Short mmCIF file of C-alpha atoms and ligand atoms in Angstrom, two decimals:
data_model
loop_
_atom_site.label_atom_id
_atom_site.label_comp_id
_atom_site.label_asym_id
_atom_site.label_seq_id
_atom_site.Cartn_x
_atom_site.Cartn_y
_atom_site.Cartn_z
CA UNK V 1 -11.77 -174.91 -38.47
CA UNK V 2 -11.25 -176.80 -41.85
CA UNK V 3 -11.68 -175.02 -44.63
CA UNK V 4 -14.11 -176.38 -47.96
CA UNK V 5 -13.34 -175.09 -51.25
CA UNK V 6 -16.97 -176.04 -52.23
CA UNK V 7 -18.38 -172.68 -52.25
CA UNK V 8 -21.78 -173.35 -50.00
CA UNK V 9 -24.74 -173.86 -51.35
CA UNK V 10 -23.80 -172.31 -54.50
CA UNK V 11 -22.01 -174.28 -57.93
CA UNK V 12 -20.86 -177.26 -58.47
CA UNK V 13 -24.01 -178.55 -59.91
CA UNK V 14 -26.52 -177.82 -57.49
CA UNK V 15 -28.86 -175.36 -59.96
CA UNK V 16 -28.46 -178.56 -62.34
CA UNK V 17 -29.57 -181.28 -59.85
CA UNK V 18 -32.37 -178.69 -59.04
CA UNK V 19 -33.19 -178.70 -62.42
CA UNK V 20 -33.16 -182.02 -63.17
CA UNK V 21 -35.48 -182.86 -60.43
CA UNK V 22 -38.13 -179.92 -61.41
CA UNK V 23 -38.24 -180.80 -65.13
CA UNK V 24 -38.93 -184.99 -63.81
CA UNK V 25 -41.11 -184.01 -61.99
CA UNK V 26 -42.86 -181.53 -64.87
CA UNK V 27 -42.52 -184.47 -67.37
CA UNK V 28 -42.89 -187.40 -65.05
CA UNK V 29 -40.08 -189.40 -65.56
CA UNK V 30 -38.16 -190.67 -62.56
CA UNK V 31 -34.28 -189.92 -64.47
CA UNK V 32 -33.43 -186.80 -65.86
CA UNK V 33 -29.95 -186.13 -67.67
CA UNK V 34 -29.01 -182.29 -68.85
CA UNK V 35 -26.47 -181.69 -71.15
CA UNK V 36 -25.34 -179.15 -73.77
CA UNK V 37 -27.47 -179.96 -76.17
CA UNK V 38 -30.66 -181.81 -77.92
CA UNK V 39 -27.94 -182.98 -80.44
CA UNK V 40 -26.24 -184.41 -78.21
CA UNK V 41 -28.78 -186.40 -76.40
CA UNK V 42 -29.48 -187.47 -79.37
CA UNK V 43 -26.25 -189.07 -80.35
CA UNK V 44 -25.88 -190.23 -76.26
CA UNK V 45 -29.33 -191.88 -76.18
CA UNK V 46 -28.36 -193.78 -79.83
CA UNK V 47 -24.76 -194.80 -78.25
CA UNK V 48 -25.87 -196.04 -74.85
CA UNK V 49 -28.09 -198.55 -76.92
CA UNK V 50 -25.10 -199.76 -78.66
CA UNK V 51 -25.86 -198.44 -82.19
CA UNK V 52 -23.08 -198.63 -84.39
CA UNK V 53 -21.66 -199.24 -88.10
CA UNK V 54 -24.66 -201.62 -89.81
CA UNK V 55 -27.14 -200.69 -87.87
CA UNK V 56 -30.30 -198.80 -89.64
CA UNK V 57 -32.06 -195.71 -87.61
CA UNK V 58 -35.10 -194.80 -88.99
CA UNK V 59 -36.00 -190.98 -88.90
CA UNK V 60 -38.05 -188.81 -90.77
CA UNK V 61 -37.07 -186.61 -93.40
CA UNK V 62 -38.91 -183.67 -92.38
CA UNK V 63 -36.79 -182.76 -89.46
CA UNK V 64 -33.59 -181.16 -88.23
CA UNK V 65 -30.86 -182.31 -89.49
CA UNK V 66 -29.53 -183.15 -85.97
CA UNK V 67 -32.02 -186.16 -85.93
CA UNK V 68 -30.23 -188.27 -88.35
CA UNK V 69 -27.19 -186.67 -87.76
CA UNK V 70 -26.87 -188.64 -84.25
CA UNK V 71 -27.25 -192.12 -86.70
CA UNK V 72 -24.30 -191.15 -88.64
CA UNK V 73 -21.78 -189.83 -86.11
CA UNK V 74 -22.39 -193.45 -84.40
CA UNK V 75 -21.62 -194.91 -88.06
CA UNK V 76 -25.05 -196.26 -88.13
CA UNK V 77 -27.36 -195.21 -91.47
CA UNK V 78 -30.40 -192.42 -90.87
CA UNK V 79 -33.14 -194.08 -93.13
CA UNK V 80 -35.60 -191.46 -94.43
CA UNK V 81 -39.40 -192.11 -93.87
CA UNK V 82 -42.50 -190.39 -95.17
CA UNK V 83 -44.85 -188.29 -93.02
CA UNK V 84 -49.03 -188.15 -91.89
CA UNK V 85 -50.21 -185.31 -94.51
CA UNK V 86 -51.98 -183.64 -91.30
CA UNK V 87 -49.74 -184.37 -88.58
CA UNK V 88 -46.57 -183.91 -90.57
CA UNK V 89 -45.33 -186.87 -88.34
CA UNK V 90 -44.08 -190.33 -88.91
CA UNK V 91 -46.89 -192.84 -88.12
CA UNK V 92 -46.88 -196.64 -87.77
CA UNK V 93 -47.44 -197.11 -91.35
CA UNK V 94 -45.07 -194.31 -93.00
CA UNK V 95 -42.20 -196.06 -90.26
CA UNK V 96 -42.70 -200.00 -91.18
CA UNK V 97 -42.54 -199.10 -94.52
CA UNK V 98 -38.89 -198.72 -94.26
CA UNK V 99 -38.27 -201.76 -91.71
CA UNK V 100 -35.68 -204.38 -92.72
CA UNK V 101 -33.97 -206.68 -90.78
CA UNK V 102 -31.15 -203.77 -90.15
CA UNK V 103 -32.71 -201.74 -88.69
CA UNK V 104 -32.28 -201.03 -84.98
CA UNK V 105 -34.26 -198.01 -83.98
CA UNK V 106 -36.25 -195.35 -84.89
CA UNK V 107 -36.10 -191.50 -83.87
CA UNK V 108 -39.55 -190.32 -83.75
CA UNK V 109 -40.10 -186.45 -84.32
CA UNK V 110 -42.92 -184.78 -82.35
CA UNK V 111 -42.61 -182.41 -85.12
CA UNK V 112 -43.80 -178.64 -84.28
CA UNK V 113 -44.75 -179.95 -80.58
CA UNK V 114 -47.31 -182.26 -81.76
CA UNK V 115 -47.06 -185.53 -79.88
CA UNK V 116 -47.00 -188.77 -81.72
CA UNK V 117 -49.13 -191.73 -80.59
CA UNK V 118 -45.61 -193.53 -79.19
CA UNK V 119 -47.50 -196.39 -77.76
CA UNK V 120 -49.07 -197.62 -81.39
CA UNK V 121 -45.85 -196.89 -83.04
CA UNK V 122 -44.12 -199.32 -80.40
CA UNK V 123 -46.67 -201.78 -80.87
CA UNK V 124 -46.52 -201.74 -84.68
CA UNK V 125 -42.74 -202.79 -84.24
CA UNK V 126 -40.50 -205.71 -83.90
CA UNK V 127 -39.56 -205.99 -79.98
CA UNK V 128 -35.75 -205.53 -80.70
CA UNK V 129 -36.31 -202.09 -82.47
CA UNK V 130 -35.38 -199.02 -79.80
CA UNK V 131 -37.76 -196.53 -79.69
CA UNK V 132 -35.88 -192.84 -79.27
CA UNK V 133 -38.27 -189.67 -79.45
CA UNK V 134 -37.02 -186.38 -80.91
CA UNK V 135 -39.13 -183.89 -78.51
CA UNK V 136 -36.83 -180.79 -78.96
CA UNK V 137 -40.12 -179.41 -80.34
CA UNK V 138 -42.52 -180.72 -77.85
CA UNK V 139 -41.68 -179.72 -73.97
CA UNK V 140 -45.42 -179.85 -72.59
CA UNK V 141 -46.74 -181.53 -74.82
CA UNK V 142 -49.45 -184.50 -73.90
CA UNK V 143 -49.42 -188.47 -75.96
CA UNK V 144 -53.22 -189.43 -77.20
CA UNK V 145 -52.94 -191.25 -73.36
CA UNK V 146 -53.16 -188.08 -71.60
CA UNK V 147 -49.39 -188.25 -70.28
CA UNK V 148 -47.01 -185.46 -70.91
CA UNK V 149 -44.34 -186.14 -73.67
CA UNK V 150 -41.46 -187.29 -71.44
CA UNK V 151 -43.27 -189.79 -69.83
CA UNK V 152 -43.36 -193.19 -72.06
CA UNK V 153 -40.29 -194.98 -70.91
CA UNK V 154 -38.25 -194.50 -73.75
CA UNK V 155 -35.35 -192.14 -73.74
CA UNK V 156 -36.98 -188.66 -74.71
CA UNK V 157 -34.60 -185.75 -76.02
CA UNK V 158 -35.53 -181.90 -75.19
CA UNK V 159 -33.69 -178.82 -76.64
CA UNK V 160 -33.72 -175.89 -74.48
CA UNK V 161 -32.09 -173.72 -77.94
CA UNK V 162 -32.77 -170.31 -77.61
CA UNK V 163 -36.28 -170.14 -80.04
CA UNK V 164 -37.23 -172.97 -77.41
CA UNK V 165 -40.57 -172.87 -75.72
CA UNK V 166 -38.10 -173.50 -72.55
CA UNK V 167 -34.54 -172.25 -73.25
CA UNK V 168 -31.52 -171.87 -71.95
CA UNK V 169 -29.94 -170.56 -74.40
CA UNK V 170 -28.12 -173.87 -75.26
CA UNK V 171 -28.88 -176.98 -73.78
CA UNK V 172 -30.46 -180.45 -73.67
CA UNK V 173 -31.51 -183.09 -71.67
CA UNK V 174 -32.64 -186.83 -72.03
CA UNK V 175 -35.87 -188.31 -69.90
CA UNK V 176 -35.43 -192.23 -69.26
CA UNK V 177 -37.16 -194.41 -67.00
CA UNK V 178 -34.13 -196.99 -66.76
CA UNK V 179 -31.72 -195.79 -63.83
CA UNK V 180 -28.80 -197.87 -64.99
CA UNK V 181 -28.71 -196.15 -68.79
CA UNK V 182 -28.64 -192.52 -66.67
CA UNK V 183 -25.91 -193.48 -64.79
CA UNK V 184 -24.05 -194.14 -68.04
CA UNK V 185 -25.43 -191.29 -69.62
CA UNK V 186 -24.05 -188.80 -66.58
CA UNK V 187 -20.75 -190.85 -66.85
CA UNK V 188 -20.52 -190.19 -70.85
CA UNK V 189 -21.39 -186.59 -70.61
CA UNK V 190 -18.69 -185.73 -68.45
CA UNK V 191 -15.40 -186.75 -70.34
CA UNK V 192 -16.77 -190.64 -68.58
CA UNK V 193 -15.55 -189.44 -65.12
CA UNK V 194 -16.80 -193.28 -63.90
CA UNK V 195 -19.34 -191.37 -61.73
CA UNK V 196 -20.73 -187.93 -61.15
CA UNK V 197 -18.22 -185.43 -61.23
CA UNK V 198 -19.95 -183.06 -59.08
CA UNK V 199 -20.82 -185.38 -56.44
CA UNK V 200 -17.25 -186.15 -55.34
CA UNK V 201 -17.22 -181.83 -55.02
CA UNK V 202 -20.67 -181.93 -53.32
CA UNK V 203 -19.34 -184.65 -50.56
CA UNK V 204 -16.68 -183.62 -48.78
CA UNK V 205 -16.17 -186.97 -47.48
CA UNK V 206 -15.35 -188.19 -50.76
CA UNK V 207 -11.74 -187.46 -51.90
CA UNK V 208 -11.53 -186.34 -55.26
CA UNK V 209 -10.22 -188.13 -57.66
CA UNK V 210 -11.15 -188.66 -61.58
CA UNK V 211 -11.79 -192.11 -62.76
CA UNK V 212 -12.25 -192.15 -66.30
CA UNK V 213 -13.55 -195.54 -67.07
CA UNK V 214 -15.27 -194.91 -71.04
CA UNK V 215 -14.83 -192.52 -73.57
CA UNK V 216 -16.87 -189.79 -72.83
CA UNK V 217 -17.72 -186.37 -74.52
CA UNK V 218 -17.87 -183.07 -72.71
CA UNK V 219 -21.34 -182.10 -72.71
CA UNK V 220 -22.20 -181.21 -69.95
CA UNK V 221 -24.96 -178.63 -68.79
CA UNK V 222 -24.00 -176.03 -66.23
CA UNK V 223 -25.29 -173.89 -63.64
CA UNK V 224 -25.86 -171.02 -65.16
CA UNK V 225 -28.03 -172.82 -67.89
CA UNK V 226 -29.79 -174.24 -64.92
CA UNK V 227 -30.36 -170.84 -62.77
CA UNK V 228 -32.25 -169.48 -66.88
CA UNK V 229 -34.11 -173.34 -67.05
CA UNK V 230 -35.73 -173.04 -63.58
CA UNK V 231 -37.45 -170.13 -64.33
CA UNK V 232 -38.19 -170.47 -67.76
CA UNK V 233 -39.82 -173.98 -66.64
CA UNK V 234 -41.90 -172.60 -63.90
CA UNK V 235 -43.17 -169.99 -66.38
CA UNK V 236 -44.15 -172.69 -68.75
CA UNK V 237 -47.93 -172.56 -68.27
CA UNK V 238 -48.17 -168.69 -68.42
CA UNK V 239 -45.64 -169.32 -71.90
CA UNK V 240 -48.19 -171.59 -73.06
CA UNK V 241 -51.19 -170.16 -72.53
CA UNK V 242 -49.61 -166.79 -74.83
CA UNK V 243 -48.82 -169.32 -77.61
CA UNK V 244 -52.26 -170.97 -77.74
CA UNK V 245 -53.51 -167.35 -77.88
CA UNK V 246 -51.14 -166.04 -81.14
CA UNK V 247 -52.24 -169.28 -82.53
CA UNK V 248 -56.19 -169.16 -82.16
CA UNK V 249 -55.66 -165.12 -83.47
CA UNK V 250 -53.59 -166.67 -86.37
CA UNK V 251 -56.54 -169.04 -87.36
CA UNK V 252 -59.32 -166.04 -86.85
CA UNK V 253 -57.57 -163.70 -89.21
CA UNK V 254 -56.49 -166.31 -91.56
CA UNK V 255 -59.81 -167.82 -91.80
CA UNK V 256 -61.56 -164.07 -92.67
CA UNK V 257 -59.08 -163.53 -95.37
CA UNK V 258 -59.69 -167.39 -97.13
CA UNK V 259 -56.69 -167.62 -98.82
CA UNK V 260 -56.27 -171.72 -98.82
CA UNK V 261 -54.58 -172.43 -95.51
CA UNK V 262 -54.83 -174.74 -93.50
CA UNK V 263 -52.66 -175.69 -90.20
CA UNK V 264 -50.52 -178.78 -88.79
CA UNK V 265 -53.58 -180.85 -87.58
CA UNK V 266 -53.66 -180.71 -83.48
CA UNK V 267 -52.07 -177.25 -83.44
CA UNK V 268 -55.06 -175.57 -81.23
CA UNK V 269 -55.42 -178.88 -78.94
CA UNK V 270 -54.03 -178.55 -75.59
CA UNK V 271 -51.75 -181.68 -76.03
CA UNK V 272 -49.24 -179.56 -78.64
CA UNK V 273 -46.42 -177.08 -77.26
CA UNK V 274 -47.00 -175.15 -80.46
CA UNK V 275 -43.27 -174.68 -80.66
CA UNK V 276 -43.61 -173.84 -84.84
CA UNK V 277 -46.79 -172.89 -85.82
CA UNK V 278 -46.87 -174.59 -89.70
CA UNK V 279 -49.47 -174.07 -91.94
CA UNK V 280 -50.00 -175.57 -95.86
CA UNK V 281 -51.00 -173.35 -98.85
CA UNK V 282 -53.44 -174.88 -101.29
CA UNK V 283 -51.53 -173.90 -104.78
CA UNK V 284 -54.74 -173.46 -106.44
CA UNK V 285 -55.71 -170.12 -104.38
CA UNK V 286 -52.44 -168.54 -104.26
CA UNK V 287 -49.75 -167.94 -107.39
CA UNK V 288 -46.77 -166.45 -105.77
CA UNK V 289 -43.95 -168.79 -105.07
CA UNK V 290 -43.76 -169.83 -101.53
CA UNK V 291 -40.08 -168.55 -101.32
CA UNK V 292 -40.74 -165.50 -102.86
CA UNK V 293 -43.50 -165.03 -100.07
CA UNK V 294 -40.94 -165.92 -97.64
CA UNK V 295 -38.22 -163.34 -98.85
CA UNK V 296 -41.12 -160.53 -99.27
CA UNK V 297 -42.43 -161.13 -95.66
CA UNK V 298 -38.63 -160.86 -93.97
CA UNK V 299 -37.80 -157.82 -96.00
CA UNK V 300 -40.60 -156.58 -94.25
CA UNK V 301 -39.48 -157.67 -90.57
CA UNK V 302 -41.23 -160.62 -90.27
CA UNK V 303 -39.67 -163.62 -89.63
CA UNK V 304 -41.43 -166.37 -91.21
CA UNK V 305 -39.32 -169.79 -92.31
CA UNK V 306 -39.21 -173.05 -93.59
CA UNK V 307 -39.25 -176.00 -90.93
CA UNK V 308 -37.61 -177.89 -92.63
CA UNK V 309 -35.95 -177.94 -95.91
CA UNK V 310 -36.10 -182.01 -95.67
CA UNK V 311 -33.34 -184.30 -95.09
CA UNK V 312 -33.25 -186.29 -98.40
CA UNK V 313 -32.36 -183.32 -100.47
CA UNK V 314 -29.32 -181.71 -98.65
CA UNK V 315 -26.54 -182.35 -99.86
CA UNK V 316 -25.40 -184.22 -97.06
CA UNK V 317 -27.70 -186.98 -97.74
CA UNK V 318 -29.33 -186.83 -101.12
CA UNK V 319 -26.56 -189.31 -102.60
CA UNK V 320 -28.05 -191.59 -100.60
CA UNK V 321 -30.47 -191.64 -102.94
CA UNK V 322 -33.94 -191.97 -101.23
CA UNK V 323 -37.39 -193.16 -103.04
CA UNK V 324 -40.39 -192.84 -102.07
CA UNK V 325 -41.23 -189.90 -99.76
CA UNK V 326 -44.35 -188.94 -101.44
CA UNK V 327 -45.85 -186.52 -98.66
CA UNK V 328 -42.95 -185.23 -97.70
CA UNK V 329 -42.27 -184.04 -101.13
CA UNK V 330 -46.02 -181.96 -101.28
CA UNK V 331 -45.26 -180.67 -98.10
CA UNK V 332 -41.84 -178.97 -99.05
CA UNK V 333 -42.47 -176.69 -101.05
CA UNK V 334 -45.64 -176.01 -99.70
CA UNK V 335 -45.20 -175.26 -95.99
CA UNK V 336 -44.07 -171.84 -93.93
CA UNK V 337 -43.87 -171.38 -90.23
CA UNK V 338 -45.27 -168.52 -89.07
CA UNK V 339 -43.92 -166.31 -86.19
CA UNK V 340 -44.67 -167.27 -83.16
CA UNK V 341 -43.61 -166.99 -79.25
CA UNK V 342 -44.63 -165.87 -75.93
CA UNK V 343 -43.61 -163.03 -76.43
CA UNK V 344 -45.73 -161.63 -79.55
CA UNK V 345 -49.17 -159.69 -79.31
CA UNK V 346 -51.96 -159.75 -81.20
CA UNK V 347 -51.23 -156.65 -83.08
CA UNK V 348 -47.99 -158.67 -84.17
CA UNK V 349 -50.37 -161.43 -85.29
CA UNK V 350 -52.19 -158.70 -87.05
CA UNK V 351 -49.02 -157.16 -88.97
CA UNK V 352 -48.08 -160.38 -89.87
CA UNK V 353 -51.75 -161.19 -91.45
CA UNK V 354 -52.09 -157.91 -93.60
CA UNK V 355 -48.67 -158.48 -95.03
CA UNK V 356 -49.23 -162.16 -96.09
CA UNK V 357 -52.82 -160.78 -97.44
CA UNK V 358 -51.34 -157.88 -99.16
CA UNK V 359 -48.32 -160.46 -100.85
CA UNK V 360 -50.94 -163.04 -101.58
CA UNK V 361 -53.67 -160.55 -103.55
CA UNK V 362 -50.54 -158.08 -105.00
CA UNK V 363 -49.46 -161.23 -106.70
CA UNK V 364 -52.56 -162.30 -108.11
CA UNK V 365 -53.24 -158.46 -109.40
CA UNK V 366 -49.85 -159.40 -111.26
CA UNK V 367 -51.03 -162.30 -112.59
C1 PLP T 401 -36.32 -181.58 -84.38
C2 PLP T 401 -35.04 -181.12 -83.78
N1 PLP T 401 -34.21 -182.04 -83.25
C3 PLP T 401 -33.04 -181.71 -82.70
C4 PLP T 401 -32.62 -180.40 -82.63
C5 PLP T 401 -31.29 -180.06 -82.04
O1 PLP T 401 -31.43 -179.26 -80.89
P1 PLP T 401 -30.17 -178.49 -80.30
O2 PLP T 401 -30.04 -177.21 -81.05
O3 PLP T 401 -30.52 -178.27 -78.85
O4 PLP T 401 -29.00 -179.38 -80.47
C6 PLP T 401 -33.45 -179.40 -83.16
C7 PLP T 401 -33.04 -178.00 -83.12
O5 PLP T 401 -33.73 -177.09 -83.42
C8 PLP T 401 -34.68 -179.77 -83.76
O6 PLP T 401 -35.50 -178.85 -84.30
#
């Protein structure tokens, strides 16, 4: 009887094939690639387009820095654009503001899990310009066309990080329409073994042997991710449904107490994944510096944060010298992320609410 060291039914990719199939099929897009990371399927979806030293990526400034970090490790230059006041998302006008004849794509940011209208940002732009969307935030979310984000045709990038609505701990994955750009994808995240590595494991009548054809990177997903992503994706809805509840008991309490605060726009519609749950303080109701709000709050257990400190004034990037990032700038210094997850209860929510209320009034007392 000949013996298989492919252990049946088991590794060797399976739980990730599995995987890959469920979240297409959550998403609808026919091509699915996991890997280790949203960073890099970032920096894979830039490279398979060819961008390179010369080449301008537009991104916003109010985002991770991973975002324009994928622009740079290609050699290509992350060009900062301004934000929608509401949305806190790059719209058609905030992104052709910074088109020149450079530029060769654009990383949209469906910042928070709010889910930028793609199609009039890819009509607003020149036909050469590749559109690449940021959606670590934004796993089932819905575009203004009713379509889950995932599903436009351009290459889509999902972080399954462990504060993830969907995590496995680590991991990414890239959503594509265009079977050809997968292929290359699957080859580049496996040290560009020319094809599937698992696949020569899977079929035995396939003698292995490792064909490295490109440069590739080793960032792969495994197993083991896969076996935490199935079940974390099939409890999506029920995930979901928890969030939208924290959020709506956010916006009752908050709303009693009228302290000046108002949300990301879209954050109670069903079409955002409420990933960070952002909202603005209007300076004229409240005195106490935002950070010193921040630091009270966590020294009492409550992690509230800052998404994001923005991109144009870390050190990385501020010699760069950017101009012009009005709403970005208001934003900055006036934005916190509350806590939220699937996880909390309303009696969280509630803790949470008397200690911003009690911060907010002490202060003014002080005053
Ligand atoms: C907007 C955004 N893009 C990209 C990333 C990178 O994701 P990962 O940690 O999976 O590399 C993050 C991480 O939080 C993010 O918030």
């Amino acid at each position: 009887m000949p013996v298989s060291c492919v252990p049946a039914g088991s590794a060797w990719g399976r739980k990730t094939l599995a995987f890959e199939s469920e979240l297409g099929a959550f998403i609808g897009a026919p091509e699915v690639v996991t890997v280790n990371s949203c960073t890099s399927a970032l920096f894979l979806a830039l490279l398979v387009e060819g961008i390179g030293p010369g080449d301008e990526v537009i991104v916003p400034s109010l985002t991770w820095c991973a975002t324009a970090n994928a622009a740079l490790y290609l050699g290509a230059t992350p060009v900062f654009c301004d934000v929608d006041p509401y949305s806190m998302c790059v719209t058609p006008q905030t992104v052709a503001a910074k088109v020149t004849g450079r530029t060769r794509a654009v990383v949209v940011v469906h910042y928070g899990g709010y889910a930028v209208d793609v199609e009039a940002l890819r009509a607003s732009l020149p036909a050469d310009v590749i559109l690449v969307e940021d959606a670590a935030h934004a796993l089932g979310a819905m575009y203004a066309n009713g379509r889950p984000v995932g599903a436009s045709g351009h290459t889509v990038c999902f972080s399954f990080y462990a504060n993830k609505n969907v995590s496995t701990a680590e991991g990414g994955a890239l959503a594509l329409f265009d079977s050809g750009k997968a292929e290359r994808l699957r080859c580049l995240r496996m040290n560009g073994l020319e094809s599937h590595a698992w696949s020569r494991y899977i079929r035995p009548s396939v003698a292995f042997s490792a064909d490295v054809t490109e440069l590739g990177y080793k960032a792969n997903f495994t197993d083991l991710q896969a076996a935490i992503g199935r079940v974390q994706l099939s409890r999506l809805p029920e995930m979901a449904h928890v969030r939208l509840i924290i959020a709506e008991h956010y916006r009752e309490c908050l709303d009693a107490l009228g302290i000046g605060v108002t949300f990301q726009q879209g954050v109670f519609d069903k079409s955002h994944a409420r990933h960070l749950l952002v909202i603005r303080f209007d300076s004229a109701k409240t005195t106490i510096r935002r950070d010193d709000l921040l630091l009270a709050l966590r020294a009492r257990n409550i992690g509230a944060s800052v998404h994001y400190r923005p991109l144009h004034r870390q050190p990385l990037y501020s010699a760069q010298g950017v101009s012009c990032l009005p709403v970005t700038e208001s934003l900055a210094d006036a934005i916190m992320t509350l806590p939220i997850s699937a996880r909390m209860t309303l009696a969280d929510v509630d803790y949470v609410v008397e200690n911003l209320a009690c911060l907010l009034n002490h202060e003014k007392v002080l005053q």
